[in-house]
CSV table of N, CA and C in Angstrom, one decimal:
chain,number,residue,atom,x,y,z
A,1,MET,N,85.5,73.7,86.3
A,1,MET,CA,86.7,73.8,87.5
A,1,MET,C,86.1,74.2,88.6
A,2,SER,N,85.2,75.4,88.7
A,2,SER,CA,84.8,75.8,89.8
A,2,SER,C,84.1,74.9,90.7
A,3,GLN,N,83.1,74.0,89.9
A,3,GLN,CA,82.3,72.7,90.8
A,3,GLN,C,83.3,72.1,91.5
A,4,ILE,N,84.4,71.7,90.8
A,4,ILE,CA,85.4,70.8,91.4
A,4,ILE,C,86.0,71.5,92.8
A,5,LEU,N,86.3,72.8,92.6
A,5,LEU,CA,86.7,73.6,93.8
A,5,LEU,C,85.8,73.8,94.9
A,6,VAL,N,84.6,73.9,94.5
A,6,VAL,CA,83.3,74.0,95.6
A,6,VAL,C,83.4,72.4,96.4
A,7,GLU,N,83.6,71.4,95.9
A,7,GLU,CA,83.7,70.3,96.3
A,7,GLU,C,84.9,70.0,97.4
A,8,VAL,N,86.0,70.5,96.5
A,8,VAL,CA,87.1,70.3,97.5
A,8,VAL,C,86.9,71.3,98.9
A,9,ALA,N,86.4,72.6,98.7
A,9,ALA,CA,86.1,73.1,99.8
A,9,ALA,C,85.4,72.2,100.8
A,10,ARG,N,84.3,71.8,100.3
A,10,ARG,CA,83.6,71.3,101.5
A,10,ARG,C,84.1,70.1,102.1
A,11,ASN,N,84.8,69.3,101.2
A,11,ASN,CA,85.6,68.4,101.9
A,11,ASN,C,86.7,69.0,102.7
A,12,LEU,N,87.5,69.8,102.5
A,12,LEU,CA,88.5,70.5,103.2
A,12,LEU,C,88.0,71.1,104.6
A,13,ASN,N,86.9,71.9,104.2
A,13,ASN,CA,86.5,72.4,105.6
A,13,ASN,C,85.7,71.3,106.5
A,14,LYS,N,85.4,70.1,105.9
A,14,LYS,CA,84.9,69.3,106.9
A,14,LYS,C,86.3,68.8,107.7
A,15,ALA,N,87.4,68.7,107.1
A,15,ALA,CA,88.3,67.9,107.7
A,15,ALA,C,89.0,69.1,108.7
A,16,LEU,N,88.9,70.5,108.1
A,16,LEU,CA,89.5,71.6,109.4
A,16,LEU,C,88.3,71.5,110.4
A,17,VAL,N,87.1,71.3,110.4
A,17,VAL,CA,86.2,71.3,111.6
A,17,VAL,C,86.5,69.7,112.2
A,18,ASN,N,86.7,68.8,111.6
A,18,ASN,CA,86.9,67.2,112.6
A,18,ASN,C,88.3,67.7,113.3
A,19,GLU,N,89.2,68.3,112.7
A,19,GLU,CA,90.6,68.4,113.2
A,19,GLU,C,90.4,69.3,114.6
A,20,LEU,N,89.6,70.6,114.4
A,20,LEU,CA,89.5,71.5,115.5
A,20,LEU,C,88.7,70.8,116.6
A,21,ARG,N,87.8,70.1,116.3
A,21,ARG,CA,86.9,69.1,117.3
A,21,ARG,C,87.8,68.1,118.2
A,22,ASP,N,88.9,67.5,117.1
A,22,ASP,CA,89.9,66.5,118.0
A,22,ASP,C,90.8,67.3,118.8
A,23,GLN,N,91.0,68.3,118.7
A,23,GLN,CA,92.0,69.1,119.4
A,23,GLN,C,91.4,69.6,120.4
A,24,GLY,N,89.9,69.7,120.7
A,24,GLY,CA,89.3,70.3,121.8
A,24,GLY,C,88.6,71.6,121.7
A,25,HIS,N,88.8,72.2,120.2
A,25,HIS,CA,88.6,73.5,120.2
A,25,HIS,C,86.9,73.7,119.9
A,26,TYR,N,86.3,73.4,120.6
A,26,TYR,CA,84.5,73.9,120.6
A,26,TYR,C,84.1,74.1,121.6
A,27,LEU,N,83.3,75.2,121.2
A,27,LEU,CA,82.2,75.9,122.5
A,27,LEU,C,81.0,76.4,121.8
A,28,THR,N,81.1,77.3,121.1
A,28,THR,CA,79.8,77.9,120.5
A,28,THR,C,79.6,77.4,119.1
A,29,GLY,N,80.6,76.9,118.4
A,29,GLY,CA,80.4,76.6,117.1
A,29,GLY,C,80.6,77.9,116.1
A,30,ALA,N,80.9,78.9,116.4
A,30,ALA,CA,81.0,80.2,115.9
A,30,ALA,C,82.3,80.2,114.6
A,31,LEU,N,83.5,79.4,115.0
A,31,LEU,CA,84.5,79.3,114.3
A,31,LEU,C,84.2,78.1,113.1
A,32,GLU,N,83.7,77.0,113.7
A,32,GLU,CA,83.1,75.9,112.7
A,32,GLU,C,82.0,77.0,111.6
A,33,ARG,N,81.3,77.3,111.9
A,33,ARG,CA,80.3,78.1,111.1
A,33,ARG,C,81.0,79.0,110.1
A,34,SER,N,82.3,79.9,110.7
A,34,SER,CA,82.8,80.7,109.7
A,34,SER,C,83.6,80.0,108.8
A,35,ILE,N,84.1,78.9,109.2
A,35,ILE,CA,84.8,78.0,108.1
A,35,ILE,C,84.0,77.6,107.0
A,36,ASN,N,82.6,76.9,107.7
A,36,ASN,CA,81.7,76.3,106.7
A,36,ASN,C,81.2,77.1,105.7
A,37,THR,N,81.0,78.4,105.9
A,37,THR,CA,80.3,79.5,105.3
A,37,THR,C,81.0,80.5,104.4
A,38,SER,N,82.3,80.4,104.5
A,38,SER,CA,83.1,81.6,104.2
A,38,SER,C,84.2,81.1,103.0
A,39,PHE,N,83.6,80.6,102.0
A,39,PHE,CA,85.0,80.3,100.9
A,39,PHE,C,84.5,80.7,99.7
A,40,ARG,N,85.4,81.2,98.7
A,40,ARG,CA,85.0,81.6,97.5
A,40,ARG,C,85.6,80.8,96.5
A,41,VAL,N,85.0,80.8,95.4
A,41,VAL,CA,85.9,80.1,94.0
A,41,VAL,C,85.8,81.4,93.3
A,42,VAL,N,87.0,81.6,92.7
A,42,VAL,CA,87.1,83.2,92.0
A,42,VAL,C,87.6,82.4,91.0
A,43,GLU,N,86.9,82.8,89.6
A,43,GLU,CA,87.6,82.4,88.4
A,43,GLU,C,88.0,83.7,87.5
A,44,ARG,N,89.3,83.6,87.0
A,44,ARG,CA,89.7,84.4,86.4
A,44,ARG,C,90.1,83.9,85.0
A,45,SER,N,90.5,84.8,84.1
A,45,SER,CA,90.8,84.2,82.7
A,45,SER,C,91.6,83.2,82.5
A,46,LYS,N,92.7,83.0,83.4
A,46,LYS,CA,93.4,81.7,83.1
A,46,LYS,C,93.6,80.8,84.4
A,47,SER,N,92.6,81.2,85.3
A,47,SER,CA,92.9,80.2,86.3
A,47,SER,C,91.8,80.6,87.3
A,48,THR,N,91.5,79.6,88.3
A,48,THR,CA,90.4,79.3,89.2
A,48,THR,C,91.0,79.3,90.6
A,49,GLU,N,90.6,80.1,91.5
A,49,GLU,CA,91.4,79.9,92.8
A,49,GLU,C,90.0,79.7,93.7
A,50,LEU,N,90.2,78.9,94.9
A,50,LEU,CA,89.6,78.6,96.3
A,50,LEU,C,90.2,79.4,97.2
A,51,ILE,N,89.5,80.2,97.8
A,51,ILE,CA,89.9,80.9,98.9
A,51,ILE,C,89.1,80.7,100.2
A,52,GLY,N,89.5,80.5,101.3
A,52,GLY,CA,89.0,80.2,102.4
A,52,GLY,C,89.1,81.4,103.3
A,53,PHE,N,88.0,81.6,104.3
A,53,PHE,CA,88.1,82.4,105.5
A,53,PHE,C,87.7,81.8,106.6
A,54,ALA,N,88.1,82.4,107.7
A,54,ALA,CA,87.4,82.1,108.9
A,54,ALA,C,87.5,83.4,110.0
A,55,LEU,N,86.9,83.1,111.1
A,55,LEU,CA,87.4,84.2,112.2
A,55,LEU,C,88.6,84.4,112.5
A,56,ASP,N,89.0,85.4,112.9
A,56,ASP,CA,90.5,86.0,113.2
A,56,ASP,C,91.2,84.9,114.2
A,57,TYR,N,90.8,84.5,115.1
A,57,TYR,CA,91.3,83.6,116.1
A,57,TYR,C,91.8,82.3,115.6
A,58,ALA,N,91.2,81.8,114.5
A,58,ALA,CA,91.7,80.8,113.9
A,58,ALA,C,93.2,80.5,113.7
A,59,GLN,N,93.8,81.8,113.4
A,59,GLN,CA,95.3,81.8,113.4
A,59,GLN,C,95.9,81.6,114.5
A,60,ASP,N,95.3,82.0,115.4
A,60,ASP,CA,95.9,82.0,116.8
A,60,ASP,C,95.9,80.2,117.4
A,61,LEU,N,94.8,79.7,117.0
A,61,LEU,CA,94.8,78.2,117.3
A,61,LEU,C,95.8,77.5,116.0
A,62,GLU,N,96.0,77.9,115.2
A,62,GLU,CA,97.0,77.3,114.3
A,62,GLU,C,98.5,77.6,114.6
A,63,THR,N,98.8,78.7,115.0
A,63,THR,CA,100.2,79.0,115.5
A,63,THR,C,100.5,79.0,117.0
A,64,GLY,N,99.3,79.0,117.7
A,64,GLY,CA,99.7,79.5,119.5
A,64,GLY,C,100.0,80.9,119.4
A,65,LEU,N,99.9,81.5,120.6
A,65,LEU,CA,100.6,82.8,121.2
A,65,LEU,C,101.7,82.7,122.3
A,66,ARG,N,102.4,83.4,122.1
A,66,ARG,CA,103.5,83.5,122.9
A,66,ARG,C,103.1,84.5,124.2
A,67,PRO,N,103.8,84.4,125.3
A,67,PRO,CA,103.1,85.2,126.3
A,67,PRO,C,103.1,86.6,126.1
A,68,LYS,N,104.1,87.3,125.6
A,68,LYS,CA,104.0,88.5,125.3
A,68,LYS,C,103.0,89.1,124.0
A,69,GLN,N,102.3,88.2,123.6
A,69,GLN,CA,101.2,88.4,122.6
A,69,GLN,C,99.9,88.7,122.9
A,70,PHE,N,99.5,88.8,124.3
A,70,PHE,CA,98.1,88.9,124.9
A,70,PHE,C,97.8,90.4,125.1
A,71,GLY,N,96.7,90.8,124.9
A,71,GLY,CA,96.5,92.3,124.8
A,71,GLY,C,95.7,92.5,126.4
A,72,ARG,N,95.4,93.5,126.6
A,72,ARG,CA,94.6,94.1,127.7
A,72,ARG,C,93.0,93.4,127.8
A,73,SER,N,92.6,92.9,126.8
A,73,SER,CA,91.3,92.5,126.8
A,73,SER,C,91.4,91.0,127.0
A,74,HIS,N,92.4,90.3,127.2
A,74,HIS,CA,92.5,89.0,127.5
A,74,HIS,C,91.6,88.6,128.7
A,75,VAL,N,91.7,89.3,129.7
A,75,VAL,CA,91.0,88.6,131.1
A,75,VAL,C,89.7,88.7,130.6
A,76,ASN,N,89.1,89.9,130.0
A,76,ASN,CA,87.7,89.9,129.7
A,76,ASN,C,87.5,88.8,128.8
A,77,GLU,N,88.1,88.6,127.8
A,77,GLU,CA,87.7,87.4,126.8
A,77,GLU,C,87.7,86.2,127.8
A,78,LEU,N,88.6,85.6,128.5
A,78,LEU,CA,88.7,84.4,129.4
A,78,LEU,C,87.6,84.4,130.1
A,79,PHE,N,86.8,85.9,130.8
A,79,PHE,CA,85.9,85.9,131.5
A,79,PHE,C,84.5,85.2,130.6
A,80,LYS,N,84.3,85.9,129.8
A,80,LYS,CA,83.4,85.4,128.7
A,80,LYS,C,83.4,83.8,128.4
A,81,TYR,N,84.7,83.4,128.1
A,81,TYR,CA,84.7,81.9,127.8
A,81,TYR,C,84.2,81.1,129.2
A,82,PHE,N,84.6,81.3,130.1
A,82,PHE,CA,84.3,80.7,131.6
A,82,PHE,C,82.9,80.8,131.6
A,83,LEU,N,82.1,81.9,131.4
A,83,LEU,CA,80.9,81.9,131.7
A,83,LEU,C,80.0,81.2,130.5
A,84,LEU,N,80.6,81.1,129.4
A,84,LEU,CA,79.9,80.2,128.5
A,84,LEU,C,80.2,78.6,128.9
A,85,ARG,N,81.0,78.3,129.6
A,85,ARG,CA,81.4,77.0,130.1
A,85,ARG,C,80.4,76.9,131.4
A,86,GLY,N,79.6,77.7,131.7
A,86,GLY,CA,78.8,77.5,132.9
A,86,GLY,C,79.2,78.0,134.4
A,87,LEU,N,80.2,78.6,134.3
A,87,LEU,CA,80.6,79.0,135.5
A,87,LEU,C,79.7,80.4,136.0
A,88,ASN,N,79.5,80.5,137.4
A,88,ASN,CA,79.2,82.0,137.7
A,88,ASN,C,79.9,82.9,137.9
A,89,GLN,N,79.7,84.2,137.8
A,89,GLN,CA,80.3,85.2,137.5
A,89,GLN,C,81.7,85.4,138.5
A,90,VAL,N,81.4,85.1,139.8
A,90,VAL,CA,82.7,85.1,140.8
A,90,VAL,C,83.7,84.1,139.9
A,91,GLN,N,83.1,82.9,140.0
A,91,GLN,CA,84.1,81.6,139.5
A,91,GLN,C,84.7,82.0,138.2
A,92,ALA,N,84.0,82.4,137.2
A,92,ALA,CA,84.6,82.9,136.0
A,92,ALA,C,85.5,84.1,136.0
A,93,MET,N,85.3,85.0,136.8
A,93,MET,CA,86.4,86.2,136.9
A,93,MET,C,87.7,85.3,137.7
A,94,GLU,N,87.5,84.7,138.8
A,94,GLU,CA,88.6,83.9,139.2
A,94,GLU,C,89.3,83.0,138.2
A,95,ALA,N,88.7,82.2,137.5
A,95,ALA,CA,89.2,81.2,136.6
A,95,ALA,C,90.0,81.9,135.5
A,96,ALA,N,89.3,83.4,135.0
A,96,ALA,CA,90.0,84.1,134.0
A,96,ALA,C,91.3,84.6,134.6
A,97,ILE,N,91.4,85.2,135.7
A,97,ILE,CA,92.7,85.7,136.3
A,97,ILE,C,93.5,84.6,136.4
A,98,LEU,N,93.5,83.4,136.8
A,98,LEU,CA,94.5,82.7,136.8
A,98,LEU,C,94.8,81.9,135.6
A,99,THR,N,94.0,81.9,134.6
A,99,THR,CA,94.4,81.2,133.4
A,99,THR,C,95.2,82.3,132.7
A,100,ASN,N,94.7,83.7,132.8
A,100,ASN,CA,95.4,84.7,132.2
A,100,ASN,C,97.2,84.6,132.8
A,101,ARG,N,97.3,84.5,134.0
A,101,ARG,CA,98.5,84.3,134.8
A,101,ARG,C,99.3,83.2,133.9
A,102,LYS,N,98.5,82.1,133.7
A,102,LYS,CA,99.4,80.8,133.2
A,102,LYS,C,99.9,81.4,131.8
A,103,HIS,N,98.8,81.8,131.0
A,103,HIS,CA,99.0,82.4,129.7
A,103,HIS,C,100.2,83.2,129.8
A,104,MET,N,100.3,84.1,130.5
A,104,MET,CA,101.3,85.0,130.5
A,104,MET,C,102.7,84.5,131.0
A,105,LYS,N,102.8,83.3,131.5
A,105,LYS,CA,104.0,82.4,131.6
A,105,LYS,C,104.4,81.4,130.5
A,106,GLU,N,103.3,80.7,130.3
A,106,GLU,CA,103.6,79.5,129.0
A,106,GLU,C,102.9,80.1,127.7
A,107,GLY,N,102.2,81.1,127.6
A,107,GLY,CA,101.7,81.3,126.0
A,107,GLY,C,100.4,80.4,126.0
A,108,MET,N,100.0,80.2,124.9
A,108,MET,CA,98.7,79.4,124.5
A,108,MET,C,98.8,78.5,123.2
A,109,PRO,N,98.6,77.5,123.3
A,109,PRO,CA,98.3,76.7,124.6
A,109,PRO,C,99.1,76.4,125.4
A,110,THR,N,98.5,76.0,126.7
A,110,THR,CA,99.7,75.6,127.9
A,110,THR,C,99.8,74.1,127.6
A,111,LYS,N,100.9,73.7,128.5
A,111,LYS,CA,101.1,72.5,128.3
A,111,LYS,C,99.9,71.4,128.7
A,112,ALA,N,99.2,72.0,129.6
A,112,ALA,CA,98.1,71.0,130.6
A,112,ALA,C,96.9,71.0,129.8
A,113,SER,N,96.9,72.0,128.7
A,113,SER,CA,95.7,71.9,127.8
A,113,SER,C,95.5,70.7,127.0
A,114,SER,N,96.6,70.1,126.7
A,114,SER,CA,96.5,68.8,125.8
A,114,SER,C,95.5,67.8,126.2
A,115,ARG,N,95.3,67.9,127.5
A,115,ARG,CA,94.4,66.6,128.0
A,115,ARG,C,93.1,67.0,127.6
A,116,PHE,N,92.7,68.1,126.8
A,116,PHE,CA,91.5,68.5,126.2
A,116,PHE,C,91.4,68.1,124.6
A,117,SER,N,92.6,67.4,124.3
A,117,SER,CA,92.6,67.0,122.9
A,117,SER,C,92.5,65.5,122.9
A,118,LYS,N,92.0,65.0,121.8
A,118,LYS,CA,91.9,63.6,121.5
A,118,LYS,C,93.1,63.3,120.8
A,119,THR,N,93.8,64.1,120.0
A,119,THR,CA,95.4,64.1,119.5
A,119,THR,C,96.4,64.2,120.0
A,120,GLY,N,96.3,65.0,121.4
A,120,GLY,CA,97.3,65.5,122.0
A,120,GLY,C,97.8,66.9,121.6
A,121,GLU,N,97.4,67.3,120.5
A,121,GLU,CA,97.7,68.6,119.8
A,121,GLU,C,96.7,69.8,120.2
A,122,ARG,N,97.3,71.0,120.1
A,122,ARG,CA,96.2,72.1,120.6
A,122,ARG,C,96.6,73.2,119.5
A,123,LYS,N,97.5,72.7,118.6
A,123,LYS,CA,97.9,73.7,117.5
A,123,LYS,C,98.1,73.1,116.1
A,124,ASN,N,98.1,73.8,114.7
A,124,ASN,CA,98.4,73.4,113.8
A,124,ASN,C,97.3,72.5,113.1
A,125,PHE,N,95.9,73.0,113.6
A,125,PHE,CA,94.9,72.4,112.9
A,125,PHE,C,94.7,72.5,111.5
A,126,ILE,N,95.0,73.8,110.9
A,126,ILE,CA,94.9,73.9,109.7
A,126,ILE,C,96.0,72.8,109.1
A,127,SER,N,97.2,73.0,109.3
A,127,SER,CA,98.2,72.1,108.6
A,127,SER,C,98.0,70.9,108.8
A,128,ASN,N,97.6,70.4,109.8
A,128,ASN,CA,97.1,68.8,110.0
A,128,ASN,C,96.0,68.4,109.2
A,129,ALA,N,94.9,69.3,109.3
A,129,ALA,CA,93.9,69.0,108.1
A,129,ALA,C,94.2,68.6,106.8
A,130,TRP,N,95.4,69.8,106.5
A,130,TRP,CA,95.4,69.5,105.1
A,130,TRP,C,96.7,68.3,105.0
A,131,GLU,N,97.4,68.4,105.7
A,131,GLU,CA,98.4,67.0,105.8
A,131,GLU,C,97.4,65.4,105.8
A,132,LYS,N,96.4,65.5,106.3
A,132,LYS,CA,95.7,64.2,106.4
A,132,LYS,C,94.8,64.3,105.2
A,133,SER,N,94.3,65.5,104.4
A,133,SER,CA,93.3,65.4,103.4
A,133,SER,C,94.0,65.7,102.1
A,134,GLU,N,95.4,66.0,101.9
A,134,GLU,CA,95.8,66.3,100.5
A,134,GLU,C,95.6,65.4,99.5
A,135,LYS,N,96.2,64.1,99.9
A,135,LYS,CA,96.1,63.0,99.0
A,135,LYS,C,95.1,62.9,98.3
A,136,ASN,N,93.8,62.6,99.1
A,136,ASN,CA,92.4,62.6,98.6
A,136,ASN,C,92.1,64.1,97.9
A,137,ILE,N,92.4,64.8,98.1
A,137,ILE,CA,92.0,66.1,97.6
A,137,ILE,C,92.8,66.2,96.1
A,138,ASP,N,94.0,65.9,96.1
A,138,ASP,CA,94.8,65.9,95.0
A,138,ASP,C,94.2,64.7,93.8
A,139,ASN,N,94.1,63.6,94.4
A,139,ASN,CA,93.3,62.4,93.7
A,139,ASN,C,91.9,63.0,93.2
A,140,TYR,N,91.2,63.8,93.8
A,140,TYR,CA,89.8,64.1,93.6
A,140,TYR,C,90.0,65.2,92.4
A,141,VAL,N,91.0,66.1,92.3
A,141,VAL,CA,91.0,67.1,91.4
A,141,VAL,C,91.7,66.5,90.1
A,142,SER,N,92.5,65.4,90.3
A,142,SER,CA,93.2,65.0,89.2
A,142,SER,C,91.9,64.3,88.3
A,143,VAL,N,91.2,63.3,89.0
A,143,VAL,CA,90.2,62.6,88.5
A,143,VAL,C,89.0,63.4,87.7
A,144,GLU,N,88.5,64.3,88.6
A,144,GLU,CA,87.7,65.1,88.1
A,144,GLU,C,88.1,66.3,87.0
A,145,SER,N,89.3,66.4,86.8
A,145,SER,CA,89.8,67.3,85.7
A,145,SER,C,90.1,66.7,84.7
A,146,ASP,N,90.5,65.3,84.9
A,146,ASP,CA,90.6,64.4,83.6
A,146,ASP,C,89.1,64.3,83.0
A,147,LYS,N,88.1,64.3,83.7
A,147,LYS,CA,86.9,63.8,83.2
A,147,LYS,C,86.3,65.0,82.4
A,148,MET,N,86.7,66.4,83.1
A,148,MET,CA,86.6,67.7,82.3
A,148,MET,C,87.0,67.7,81.1
A,149,PHE,N,88.4,67.2,81.0
A,149,PHE,CA,89.0,67.4,79.6
A,149,PHE,C,88.7,66.6,78.7
A,150,GLU,N,88.3,65.4,79.3
A,150,GLU,CA,88.0,64.1,78.2
A,150,GLU,C,86.4,64.7,77.7
A,151,LYS,N,85.8,65.3,78.4
A,151,LYS,CA,84.4,65.7,78.1
A,151,LYS,C,84.5,66.9,77.1
A,152,GLU,N,85.4,67.6,77.3
A,152,GLU,CA,85.6,68.8,76.0
A,152,GLU,C,86.3,68.2,75.2
A,153,PHE,N,87.2,67.6,75.1
A,153,PHE,CA,88.1,66.6,73.9
A,153,PHE,C,87.1,66.1,73.2
A,154,THR,N,85.8,65.3,73.4
A,154,THR,CA,84.9,64.7,72.9
A,154,THR,C,84.1,65.6,72.3
A,155,LYS,N,83.9,66.8,72.9
A,155,LYS,CA,83.1,67.5,72.6
A,155,LYS,C,83.5,68.3,71.1
A,156,GLN,N,84.7,68.8,71.1
A,156,GLN,CA,85.4,69.5,70.1
A,156,GLN,C,85.6,68.3,69.1
A,157,LYS,N,86.2,67.0,69.5
A,157,LYS,CA,86.1,66.3,68.3
A,157,LYS,C,85.0,66.1,67.6
A,158,SER,N,83.7,66.1,68.1
A,158,SER,CA,82.6,65.7,67.5
A,158,SER,C,82.3,66.8,66.8
A,159,GLU,N,82.6,68.1,66.8
A,159,GLU,CA,82.2,69.2,66.2
A,159,GLU,C,83.0,69.4,64.9
A,160,THR,N,84.1,68.7,64.8
A,160,THR,CA,85.1,68.7,63.7
A,160,THR,C,84.7,67.7,62.8
A,161,ILE,N,84.1,66.8,63.0
A,161,ILE,CA,83.6,65.6,62.3
A,161,ILE,C,82.3,66.2,61.3
């Protein structure tokens, strides 16, 4: 079962990364790397679980942030963001201050940020990726589980003869 879940994780991670990119959430690739490299399959006596991890801000991209949820370091984080986008230090600080003001009014994502998204959405990347992948994943698990049970049944059947 664990090999089945490893394949499920790979497919689900691919869907998550695609949804992030489609929503316009890409700069350094750190979030994508955290998604692709940090899942575990945990086998217990009566169950097997797939557990996924990502950088903390993935949850902010899933649910968004209300205006009151920004901390003191928000301007500094925006400043770093705009430097990575190629602005010089003065431009980056100006953009950070203006963006912070907008975030304090509207929250995040802002209404205008949808222009960076191919889907028009800037939230719910996890929910959307799961919704788009659920049928294929369910089908894959069902088919592979049937194969696994059939193989075990055949093995036990041949041992009793």
